[in-house]
């Protein structure tokens, strides 16, 4: 089984860097400081969103259907993903969901309580 490497230090919260790579086949090891992978730090939910977005060739309506969420939720999740990747600078502003829309999305299971809290805090 393969595990995801953490991207943040569990002690101080700083960014971790890769300093050693090894070969399972011959046992060779490389030591040094290796480049950071922005996509490696994404959690499974973000990775799924990115895969669905790419498979649908950037069609957020298809993302909405595949994830079973409303269009504003799909768009908000995608914008949050862009922010995590540091690519949100040139995105168009997202039309905010209303409080009732957020609560409806939570009730249907399309939004987690944590996501809803973030959206409600932004209102």
Coordinates of C-alpha atoms in Angstrom, one line a residue:
X1 CA 0.0 0.0 0.0
X2 CA 1.2 3.5 -0.9
X3 CA 0.6 6.5 1.4
X4 CA 0.6 10.2 0.6
X5 CA 3.5 12.1 1.9
X6 CA 2.5 14.9 4.2
X7 CA 3.1 18.4 2.9
X8 CA 3.2 20.3 6.2
X9 CA 5.4 19.6 9.3
X10 CA 3.4 18.0 12.1
X11 CA 5.5 19.8 14.7
X12 CA 5.6 23.4 13.5
X13 CA 3.3 23.5 10.5
X14 CA 6.1 24.5 8.1
X15 CA 6.4 23.2 4.5
X16 CA 8.1 19.8 4.3
X17 CA 10.7 19.3 1.5
X18 CA 11.7 16.0 0.0
X19 CA 15.3 15.2 0.8
X20 CA 15.7 11.5 0.0
X21 CA 14.6 9.3 -2.8
X22 CA 15.1 5.5 -2.9
X23 CA 14.8 2.8 -5.5
X24 CA 12.9 -0.3 -4.4
X25 CA 14.5 -2.4 -7.1
X26 CA 18.2 -1.9 -6.4
X27 CA 18.3 0.0 -3.1
X28 CA 20.0 3.1 -4.6
X29 CA 19.3 6.3 -2.7
X30 CA 19.5 10.0 -3.7
X31 CA 19.9 12.7 -1.1
X32 CA 19.3 16.4 -1.6
X33 CA 16.5 18.9 -1.7
X34 CA 14.0 18.1 -4.5
X35 CA 11.4 20.4 -6.0
X36 CA 7.9 20.7 -4.5
X37 CA 4.9 19.1 -6.2
X38 CA 1.8 21.3 -5.8
X39 CA -0.5 18.5 -6.9
X40 CA 1.0 16.0 -4.3
X41 CA -0.4 18.2 -1.5
X42 CA -4.0 17.9 -2.7
X43 CA -6.3 15.7 -0.6
X44 CA -8.4 13.0 -2.2
X45 CA -11.5 15.2 -2.6
X46 CA -9.5 17.9 -4.4
X47 CA -7.8 15.2 -6.6
X48 CA -11.2 13.8 -7.5
X49 CA -12.5 17.3 -8.4
X50 CA -9.4 17.9 -10.6
X51 CA -9.8 14.5 -12.4
X52 CA -13.5 15.1 -13.0
X53 CA -12.8 18.6 -14.3
X54 CA -10.1 17.3 -16.7
X55 CA -12.2 14.4 -17.8
X56 CA -15.1 16.7 -18.6
X57 CA -12.7 19.0 -20.5
X58 CA -13.3 21.9 -18.2
X59 CA -17.1 21.8 -18.3
X60 CA -18.4 22.7 -14.8
X61 CA -21.9 21.6 -15.7
X62 CA -20.5 18.1 -16.2
X63 CA -18.5 18.4 -12.9
X64 CA -21.8 19.4 -11.2
X65 CA -23.6 16.4 -12.6
X66 CA -20.8 13.9 -11.7
X67 CA -20.3 15.2 -8.2
X68 CA -24.1 15.5 -7.6
X69 CA -23.8 19.2 -6.4
X70 CA -25.3 22.4 -7.6
X71 CA -23.5 24.6 -10.1
X72 CA -22.6 27.3 -7.5
X73 CA -21.1 24.5 -5.2
X74 CA -19.1 23.0 -8.1
X75 CA -17.8 26.4 -9.0
X76 CA -17.0 27.3 -5.4
X77 CA -15.1 24.0 -5.0
X78 CA -13.2 24.6 -8.2
X79 CA -12.3 28.1 -7.1
X80 CA -11.1 26.8 -3.7
X81 CA -8.9 24.3 -5.6
X82 CA -7.4 27.1 -7.7
X83 CA -6.6 29.0 -4.5
X84 CA -4.9 25.9 -3.1
X85 CA -2.8 25.6 -6.2
X86 CA -2.0 29.4 -6.2
X87 CA -3.8 29.9 -9.6
X88 CA -6.7 32.0 -8.4
X89 CA -5.2 35.4 -9.3
X90 CA -6.9 35.7 -12.7
X91 CA -10.2 33.9 -12.0
X92 CA -13.4 35.7 -12.4
X93 CA -15.3 36.3 -9.1
X94 CA -17.6 33.6 -8.0
X95 CA -21.2 34.6 -7.4
X96 CA -21.7 33.9 -3.7
X97 CA -24.3 31.4 -2.7
X98 CA -27.0 32.6 -0.5
X99 CA -27.3 31.3 3.1
X100 CA -30.3 29.3 2.1
X101 CA -28.5 27.7 -0.8
X102 CA -25.6 26.7 1.5
X103 CA -27.9 25.2 4.0
X104 CA -29.8 23.3 1.3
X105 CA -26.5 21.9 -0.1
X106 CA -25.6 20.7 3.4
X107 CA -29.0 19.1 3.9
X108 CA -28.6 17.3 0.6
X109 CA -25.1 16.1 1.5
X110 CA -23.5 17.9 -1.4
X111 CA -21.5 20.1 1.0
X112 CA -19.7 19.1 4.2
X113 CA -20.4 21.2 7.3
X114 CA -16.8 22.4 7.2
X115 CA -17.2 23.7 3.6
X116 CA -20.5 25.2 4.5
X117 CA -19.0 27.0 7.4
X118 CA -16.3 28.5 5.1
X119 CA -18.9 29.6 2.6
X120 CA -21.1 31.1 5.3
X121 CA -18.2 32.9 6.8
X122 CA -17.4 34.5 3.4
X123 CA -21.0 35.9 3.1

